[in-house]
C-alpha positions as a Python dict, from the first residue, in 0.01 Angstrom:
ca = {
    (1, 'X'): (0, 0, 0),
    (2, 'X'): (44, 367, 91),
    (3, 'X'): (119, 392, 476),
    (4, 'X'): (-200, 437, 709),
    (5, 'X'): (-183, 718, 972),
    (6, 'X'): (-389, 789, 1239),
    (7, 'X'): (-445, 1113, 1193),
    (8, 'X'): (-632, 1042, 857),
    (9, 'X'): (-923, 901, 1084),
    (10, 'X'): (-974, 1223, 1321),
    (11, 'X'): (-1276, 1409, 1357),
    (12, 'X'): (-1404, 1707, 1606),
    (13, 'X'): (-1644, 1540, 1818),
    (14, 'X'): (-1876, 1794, 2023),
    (15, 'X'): (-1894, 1667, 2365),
    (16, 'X'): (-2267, 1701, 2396),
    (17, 'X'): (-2327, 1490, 2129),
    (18, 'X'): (-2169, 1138, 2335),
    (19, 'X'): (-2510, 981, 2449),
    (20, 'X'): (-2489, 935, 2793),
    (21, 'X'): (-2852, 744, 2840),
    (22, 'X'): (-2992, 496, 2652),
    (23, 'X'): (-3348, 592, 2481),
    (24, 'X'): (-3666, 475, 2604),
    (25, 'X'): (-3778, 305, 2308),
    (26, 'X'): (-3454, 92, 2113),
    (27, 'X'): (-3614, 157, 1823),
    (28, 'X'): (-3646, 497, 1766),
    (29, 'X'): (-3310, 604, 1755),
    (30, 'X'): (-3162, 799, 1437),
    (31, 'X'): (-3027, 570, 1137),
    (32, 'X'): (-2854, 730, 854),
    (33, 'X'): (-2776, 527, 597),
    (34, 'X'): (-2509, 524, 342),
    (35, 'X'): (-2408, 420, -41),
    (36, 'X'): (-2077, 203, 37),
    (37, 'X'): (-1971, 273, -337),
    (38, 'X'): (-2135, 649, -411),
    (39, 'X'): (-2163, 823, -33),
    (40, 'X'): (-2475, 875, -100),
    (41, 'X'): (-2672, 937, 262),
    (42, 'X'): (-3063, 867, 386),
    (43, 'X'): (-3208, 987, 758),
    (44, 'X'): (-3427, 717, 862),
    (45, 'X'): (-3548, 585, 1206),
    (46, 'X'): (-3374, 284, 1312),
    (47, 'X'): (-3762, 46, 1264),
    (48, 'X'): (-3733, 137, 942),
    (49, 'X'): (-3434, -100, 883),
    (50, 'X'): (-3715, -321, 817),
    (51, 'X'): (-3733, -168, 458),
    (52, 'X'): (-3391, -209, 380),
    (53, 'X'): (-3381, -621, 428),
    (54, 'X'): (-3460, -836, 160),
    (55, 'X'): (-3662, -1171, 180),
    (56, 'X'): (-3344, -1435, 163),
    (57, 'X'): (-3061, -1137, 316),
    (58, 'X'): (-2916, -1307, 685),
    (59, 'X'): (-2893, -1100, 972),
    (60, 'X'): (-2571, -1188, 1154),
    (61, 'X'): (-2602, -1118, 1545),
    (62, 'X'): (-2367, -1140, 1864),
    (63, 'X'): (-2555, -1328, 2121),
    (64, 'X'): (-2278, -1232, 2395),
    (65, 'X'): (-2378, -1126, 2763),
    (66, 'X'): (-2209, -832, 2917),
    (67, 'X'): (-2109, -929, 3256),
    (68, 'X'): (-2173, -683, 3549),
    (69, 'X'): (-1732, -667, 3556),
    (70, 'X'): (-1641, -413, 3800),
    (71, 'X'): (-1612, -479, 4145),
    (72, 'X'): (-1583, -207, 4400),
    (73, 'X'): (-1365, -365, 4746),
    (74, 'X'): (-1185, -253, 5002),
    (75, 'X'): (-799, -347, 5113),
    (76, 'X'): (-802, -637, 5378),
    (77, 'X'): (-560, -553, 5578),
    (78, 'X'): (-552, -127, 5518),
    (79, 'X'): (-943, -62, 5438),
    (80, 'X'): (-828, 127, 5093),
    (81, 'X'): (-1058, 170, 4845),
    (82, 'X'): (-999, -86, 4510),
    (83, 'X'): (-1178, -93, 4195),
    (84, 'X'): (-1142, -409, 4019),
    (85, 'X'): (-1244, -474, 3638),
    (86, 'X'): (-1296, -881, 3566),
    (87, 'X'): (-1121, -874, 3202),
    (88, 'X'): (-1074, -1273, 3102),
    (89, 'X'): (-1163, -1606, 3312),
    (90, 'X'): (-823, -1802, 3316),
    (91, 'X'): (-954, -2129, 3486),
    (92, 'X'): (-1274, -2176, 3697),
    (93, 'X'): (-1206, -1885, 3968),
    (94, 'X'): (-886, -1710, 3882),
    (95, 'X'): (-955, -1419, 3633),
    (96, 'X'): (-742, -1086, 3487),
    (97, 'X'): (-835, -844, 3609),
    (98, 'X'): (-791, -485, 3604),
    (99, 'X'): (-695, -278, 3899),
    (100, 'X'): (-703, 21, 4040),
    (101, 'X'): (-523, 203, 4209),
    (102, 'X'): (-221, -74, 4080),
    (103, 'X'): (19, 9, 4340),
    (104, 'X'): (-244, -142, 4657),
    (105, 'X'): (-307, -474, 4437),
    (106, 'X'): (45, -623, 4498),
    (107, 'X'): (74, -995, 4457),
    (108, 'X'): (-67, -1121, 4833),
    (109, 'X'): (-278, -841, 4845),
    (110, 'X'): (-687, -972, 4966),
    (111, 'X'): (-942, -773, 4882),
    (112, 'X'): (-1301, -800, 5024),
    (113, 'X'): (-1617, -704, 4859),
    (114, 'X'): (-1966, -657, 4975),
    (115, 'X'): (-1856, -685, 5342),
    (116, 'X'): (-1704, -1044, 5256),
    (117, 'X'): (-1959, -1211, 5040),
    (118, 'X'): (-1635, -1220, 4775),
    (119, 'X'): (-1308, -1230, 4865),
    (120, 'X'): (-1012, -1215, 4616),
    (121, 'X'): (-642, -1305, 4597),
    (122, 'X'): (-362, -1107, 4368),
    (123, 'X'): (-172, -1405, 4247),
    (124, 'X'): (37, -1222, 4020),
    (125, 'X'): (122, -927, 3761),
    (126, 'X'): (61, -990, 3410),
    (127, 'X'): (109, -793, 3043),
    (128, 'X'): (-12, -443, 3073),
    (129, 'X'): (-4, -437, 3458),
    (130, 'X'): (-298, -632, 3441),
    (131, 'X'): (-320, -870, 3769),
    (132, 'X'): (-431, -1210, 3798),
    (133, 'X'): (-732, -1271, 4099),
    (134, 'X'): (-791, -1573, 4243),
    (135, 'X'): (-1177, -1516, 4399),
    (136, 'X'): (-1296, -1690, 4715),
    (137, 'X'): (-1685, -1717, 4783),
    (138, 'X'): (-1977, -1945, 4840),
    (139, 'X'): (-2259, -2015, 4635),
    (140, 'X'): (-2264, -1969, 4212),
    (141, 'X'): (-1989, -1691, 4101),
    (142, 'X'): (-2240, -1563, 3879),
    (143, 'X'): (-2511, -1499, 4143),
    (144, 'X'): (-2274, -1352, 4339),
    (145, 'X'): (-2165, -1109, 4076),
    (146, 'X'): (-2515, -989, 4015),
    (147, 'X'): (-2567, -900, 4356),
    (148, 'X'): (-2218, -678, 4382),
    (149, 'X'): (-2103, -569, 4052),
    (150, 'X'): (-2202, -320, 3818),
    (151, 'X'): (-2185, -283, 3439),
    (152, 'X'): (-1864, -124, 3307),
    (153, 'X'): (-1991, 93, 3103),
    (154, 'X'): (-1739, 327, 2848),
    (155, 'X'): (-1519, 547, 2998),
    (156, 'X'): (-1691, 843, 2773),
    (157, 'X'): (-1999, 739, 2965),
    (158, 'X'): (-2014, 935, 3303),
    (159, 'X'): (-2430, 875, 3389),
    (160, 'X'): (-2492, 591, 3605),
    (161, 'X'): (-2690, 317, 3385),
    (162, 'X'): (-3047, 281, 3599),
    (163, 'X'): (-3147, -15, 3443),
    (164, 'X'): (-2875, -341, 3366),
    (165, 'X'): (-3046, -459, 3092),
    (166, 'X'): (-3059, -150, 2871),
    (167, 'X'): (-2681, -228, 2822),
    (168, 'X'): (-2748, -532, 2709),
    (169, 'X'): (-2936, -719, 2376),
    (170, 'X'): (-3239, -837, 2402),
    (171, 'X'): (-3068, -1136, 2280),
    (172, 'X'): (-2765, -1161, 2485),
    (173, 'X'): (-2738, -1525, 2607),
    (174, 'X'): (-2367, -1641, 2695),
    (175, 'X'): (-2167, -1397, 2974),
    (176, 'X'): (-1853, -1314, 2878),
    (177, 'X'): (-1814, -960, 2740),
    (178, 'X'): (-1693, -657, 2928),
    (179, 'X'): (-1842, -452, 2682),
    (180, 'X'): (-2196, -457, 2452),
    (181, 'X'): (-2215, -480, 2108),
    (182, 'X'): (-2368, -188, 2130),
    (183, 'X'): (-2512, -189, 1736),
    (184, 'X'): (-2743, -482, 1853),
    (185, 'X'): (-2876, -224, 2121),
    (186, 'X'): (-3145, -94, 1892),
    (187, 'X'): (-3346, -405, 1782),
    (188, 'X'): (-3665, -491, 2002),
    (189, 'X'): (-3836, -837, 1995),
    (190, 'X'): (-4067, -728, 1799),
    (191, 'X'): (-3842, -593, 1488),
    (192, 'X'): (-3639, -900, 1526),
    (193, 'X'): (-3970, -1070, 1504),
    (194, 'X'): (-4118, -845, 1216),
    (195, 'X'): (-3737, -918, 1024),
    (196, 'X'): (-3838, -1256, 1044),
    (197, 'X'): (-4155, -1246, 901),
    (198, 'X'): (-3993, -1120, 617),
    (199, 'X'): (-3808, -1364, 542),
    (200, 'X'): (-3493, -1251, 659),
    (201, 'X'): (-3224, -1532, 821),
    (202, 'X'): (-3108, -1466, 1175),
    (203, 'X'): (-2788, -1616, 1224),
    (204, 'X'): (-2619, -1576, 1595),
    (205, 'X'): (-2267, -1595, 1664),
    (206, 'X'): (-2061, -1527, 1990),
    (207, 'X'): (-1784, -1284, 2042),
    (208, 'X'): (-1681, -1227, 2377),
    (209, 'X'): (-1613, -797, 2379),
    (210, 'X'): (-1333, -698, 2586),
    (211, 'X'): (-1238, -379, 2698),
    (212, 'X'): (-895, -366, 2452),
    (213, 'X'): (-1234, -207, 2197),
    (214, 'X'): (-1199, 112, 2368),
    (215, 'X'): (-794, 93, 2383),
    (216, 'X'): (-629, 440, 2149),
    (217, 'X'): (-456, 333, 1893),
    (218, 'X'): (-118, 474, 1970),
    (219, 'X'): (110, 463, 1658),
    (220, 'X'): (75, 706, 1401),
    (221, 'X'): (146, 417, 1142),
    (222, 'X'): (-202, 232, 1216),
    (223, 'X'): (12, -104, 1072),
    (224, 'X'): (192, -98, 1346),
    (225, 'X'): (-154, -123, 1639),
    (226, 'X'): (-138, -434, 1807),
    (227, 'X'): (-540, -619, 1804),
    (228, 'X'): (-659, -721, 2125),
    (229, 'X'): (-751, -1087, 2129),
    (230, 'X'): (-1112, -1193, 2167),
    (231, 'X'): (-1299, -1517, 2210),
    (232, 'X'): (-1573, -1600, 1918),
    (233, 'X'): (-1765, -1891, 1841),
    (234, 'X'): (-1932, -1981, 1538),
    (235, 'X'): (-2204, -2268, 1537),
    (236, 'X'): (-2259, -2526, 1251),
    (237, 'X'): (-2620, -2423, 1263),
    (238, 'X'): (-2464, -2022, 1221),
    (239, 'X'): (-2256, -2096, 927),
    (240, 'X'): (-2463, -2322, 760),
    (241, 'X'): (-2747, -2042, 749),
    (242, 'X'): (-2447, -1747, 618),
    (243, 'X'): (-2290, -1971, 389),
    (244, 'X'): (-2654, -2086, 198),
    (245, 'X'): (-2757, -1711, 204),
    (246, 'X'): (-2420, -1629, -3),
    (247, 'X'): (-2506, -1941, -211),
    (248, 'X'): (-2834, -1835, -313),
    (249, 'X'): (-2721, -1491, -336),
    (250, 'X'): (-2866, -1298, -64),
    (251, 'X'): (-2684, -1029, 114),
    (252, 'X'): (-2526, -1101, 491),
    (253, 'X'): (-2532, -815, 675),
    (254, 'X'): (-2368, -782, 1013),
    (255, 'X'): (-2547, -620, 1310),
    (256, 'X'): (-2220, -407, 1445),
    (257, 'X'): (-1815, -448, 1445),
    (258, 'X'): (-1771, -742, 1663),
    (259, 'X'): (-2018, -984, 1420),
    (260, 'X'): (-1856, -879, 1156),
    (261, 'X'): (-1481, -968, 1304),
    (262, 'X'): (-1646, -1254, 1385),
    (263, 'X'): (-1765, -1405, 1055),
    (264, 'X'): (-1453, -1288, 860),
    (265, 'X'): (-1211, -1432, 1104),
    (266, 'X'): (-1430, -1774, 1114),
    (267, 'X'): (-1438, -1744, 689),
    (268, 'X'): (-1152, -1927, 461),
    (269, 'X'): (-1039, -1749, 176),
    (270, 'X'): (-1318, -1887, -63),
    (271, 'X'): (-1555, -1691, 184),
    (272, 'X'): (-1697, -1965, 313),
    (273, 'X'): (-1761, -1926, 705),
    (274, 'X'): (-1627, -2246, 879),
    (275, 'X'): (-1772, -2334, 1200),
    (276, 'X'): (-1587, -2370, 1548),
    (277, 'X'): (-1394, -2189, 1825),
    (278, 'X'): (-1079, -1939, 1834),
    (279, 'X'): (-962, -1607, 1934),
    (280, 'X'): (-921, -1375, 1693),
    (281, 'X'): (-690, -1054, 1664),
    (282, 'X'): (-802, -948, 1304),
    (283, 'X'): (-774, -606, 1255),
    (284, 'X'): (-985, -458, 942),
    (285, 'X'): (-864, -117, 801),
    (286, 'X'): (-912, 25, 435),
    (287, 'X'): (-771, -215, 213),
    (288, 'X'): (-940, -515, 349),
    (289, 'X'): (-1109, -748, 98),
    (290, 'X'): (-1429, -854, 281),
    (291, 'X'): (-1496, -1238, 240),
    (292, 'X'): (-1815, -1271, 401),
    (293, 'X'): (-1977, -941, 500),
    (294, 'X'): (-2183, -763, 235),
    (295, 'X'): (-2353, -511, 438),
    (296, 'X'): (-2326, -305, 829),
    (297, 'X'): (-2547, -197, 1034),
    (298, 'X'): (-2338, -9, 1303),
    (299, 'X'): (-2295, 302, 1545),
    (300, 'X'): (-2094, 613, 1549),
    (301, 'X'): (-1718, 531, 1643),
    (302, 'X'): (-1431, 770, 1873),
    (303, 'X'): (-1218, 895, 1652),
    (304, 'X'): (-893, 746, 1521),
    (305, 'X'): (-1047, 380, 1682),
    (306, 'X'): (-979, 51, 1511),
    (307, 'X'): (-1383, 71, 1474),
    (308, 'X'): (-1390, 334, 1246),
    (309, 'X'): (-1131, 191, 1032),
    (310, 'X'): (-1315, -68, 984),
    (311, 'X'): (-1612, 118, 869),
    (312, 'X'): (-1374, 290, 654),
    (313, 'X'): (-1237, -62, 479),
    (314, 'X'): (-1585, -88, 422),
    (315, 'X'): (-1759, 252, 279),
    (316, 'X'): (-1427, 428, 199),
    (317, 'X'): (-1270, 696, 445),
    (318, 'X'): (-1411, 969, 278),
    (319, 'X'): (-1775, 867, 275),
    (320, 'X'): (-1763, 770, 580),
    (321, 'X'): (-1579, 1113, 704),
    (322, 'X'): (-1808, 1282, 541),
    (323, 'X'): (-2110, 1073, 718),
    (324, 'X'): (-2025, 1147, 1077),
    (325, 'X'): (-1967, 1512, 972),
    (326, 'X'): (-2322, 1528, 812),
    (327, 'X'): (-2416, 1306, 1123),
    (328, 'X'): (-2207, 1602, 1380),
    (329, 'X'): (-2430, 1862, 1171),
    (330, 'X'): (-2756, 1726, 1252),
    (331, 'X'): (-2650, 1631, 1582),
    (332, 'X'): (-2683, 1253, 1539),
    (333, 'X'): (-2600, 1105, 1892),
    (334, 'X'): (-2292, 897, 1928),
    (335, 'X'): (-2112, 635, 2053),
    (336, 'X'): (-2275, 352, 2288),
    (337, 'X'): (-2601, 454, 2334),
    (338, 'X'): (-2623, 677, 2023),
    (339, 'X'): (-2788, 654, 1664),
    (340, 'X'): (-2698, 409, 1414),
    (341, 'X'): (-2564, 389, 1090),
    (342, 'X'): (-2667, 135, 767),
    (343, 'X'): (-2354, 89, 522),
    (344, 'X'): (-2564, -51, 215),
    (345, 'X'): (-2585, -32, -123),
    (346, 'X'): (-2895, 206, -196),
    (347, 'X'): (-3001, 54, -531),
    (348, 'X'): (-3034, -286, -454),
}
């Protein structure tokens, strides 16, 4: 296979067009939709997915909850300023944790938040500079981090969110990301309902998002990007709905990136989706044979990102090039709380 380079996945992104507010109504953002095989392109509003899904197609959705993750404290003993990012749960209340300013967070360093309510412990430095907390408090963690931290939103995302929930699903249900899967963002109750009612399966599986989603890819030679590891969980009740929808022959189609790493890393190589519990570091580019994953509903990527090769090993880099820049041309919104995109086949 002919090297992969970085470079071949840039695009000039006008700043204006990074959604920095979530829409009033999920529903009605954009949705283009594309022909995997001929780049073909449709302009659509995203309720009319509805016409799209087929009576026996299975809707594959990550039920993770975004965590309100970062932490604003001060120094114990000095009364500096510390922003702390809650990355991974190690065991019950030690967690990694991003820091900053790195150089205060020393190992012994205390930091107190919300005048006391939390207090936590640098036990020690870990890959990446990354430092290990140990947190002190009384009560439920989880109540406590309701009341003190906020959501940690993108770093291309400089508007403070005014509601907590819009950066969450409507089905979010176990905490554990640091990020949403943002493609899930659009559906309301009442589409998921109407899907239903078309006789469309809705399969839920968990991936835990962590902030490595938003980490550059460095190398020029995209071979050589380390994946970020992430938690998923697949249920027997998940895979046994995918699995008879590919038996039958109905389409699955994954609502964003992080169900679709999901299913394929949970799938054997017959394409069968086995149930359980890992971490996965699978990293989809062009030249991936999917196993599981028929069709995408997604959003609009950062350049050179892991997520937009994986659109790519999906629709082909040039139709999918050629989709954002149709998408930059009609100023499509992108990013978290932008438009969305349908990778499909239009005939069937």
């Amino acid at each position: 296979m002919e090297e992969l380079k970085k470079s071949d996945f840039y695009f000039d992104l006008p700043e204006e067009l990074i959604a920095q507010d979530p829409l009033e109504d999920r529903s009605s953002s954009r949705l283009l939709v594309l022909d995997k095989d001929t780049g073909k392109m449709e302009h659509h509003v995203f309720k009319d997915i509805l016409d799209f899904l087929h009576e026996g197609d299975c809707l594959v959705l990550n039920n993770t909850k975004v965590i309100p993750a970062r932490l604003m404290g001060v120094k114990a003993d000095t009364g500096a300023t510390i922003e702390v990012l809650l990355l991974k749960r190690r065991e019950n209340d030690i967690w990694e944790t991003l820091v900053k300013p790195g150089k205060k967070a020393r190992p012994g360093a205390v930091i107190s938040f919300g005048d006391g309510i939390l207090t936590g412990k640098v036990l020690d430095i870990v890959e990446e500079g990354n430092r290990l907390i140990q947190f002190s408090y009384e009560g439920i963690f989880e109540e406590v981090l309701d009341r003190l931290g906020e959501m940690p939103l993108p770093p291309y995302i400089t508007h403070k969110l005014q509601d907590k929930n819009r950066y969450q699903t409507v089905y979010a249900k176990y905490e554990g990301s640091a990020a949403a899967p943002t493609a899930g963002l659009h559906f309301t109750k009442e589409l998921l309902a109407e899907v239903e009612e078309k006789g469309v399966k809705i399969a839920y599986v968990t991936l835990h998002v962590g902030l490595g989603t938003f980490r550059p890819v460095k190398e020029e030679n995209v071979l050589e990007h380390h994946m970020h590891s992430e938690f998923y969980q697949v249920t027997p009740e998940a895979a046994e709905l995918i699995n008879s929808t590919k038996a039958a022959g109905g389409r699955v189609i994954c609502v964003g990136t992080t169900s679709c790493r999901t299913i394929e890393s949970a799938a054997n190589e017959e394409g069968k989706v086995i149930p359980g519990c890992d971490n996965t570091e699978i990293f989809i580019y062009p030249g991936y044979r999917f196993k599981v994953l028929d069709n995408l509903i997604t959003n609009f990527h950062l350049p050179e990102s892991t997520l937009i090769m994986l659109v790519s090993a999906l629709a082909g880099k040039e139709h999918v090039l050629a989709a954002y820049k149709t998408a930059i041309d009609m100023k499509y919104r992108f990013f978290s709380f932008g438009d969305a995109m349908f990778i499909t086949n239009l005939k069937n």
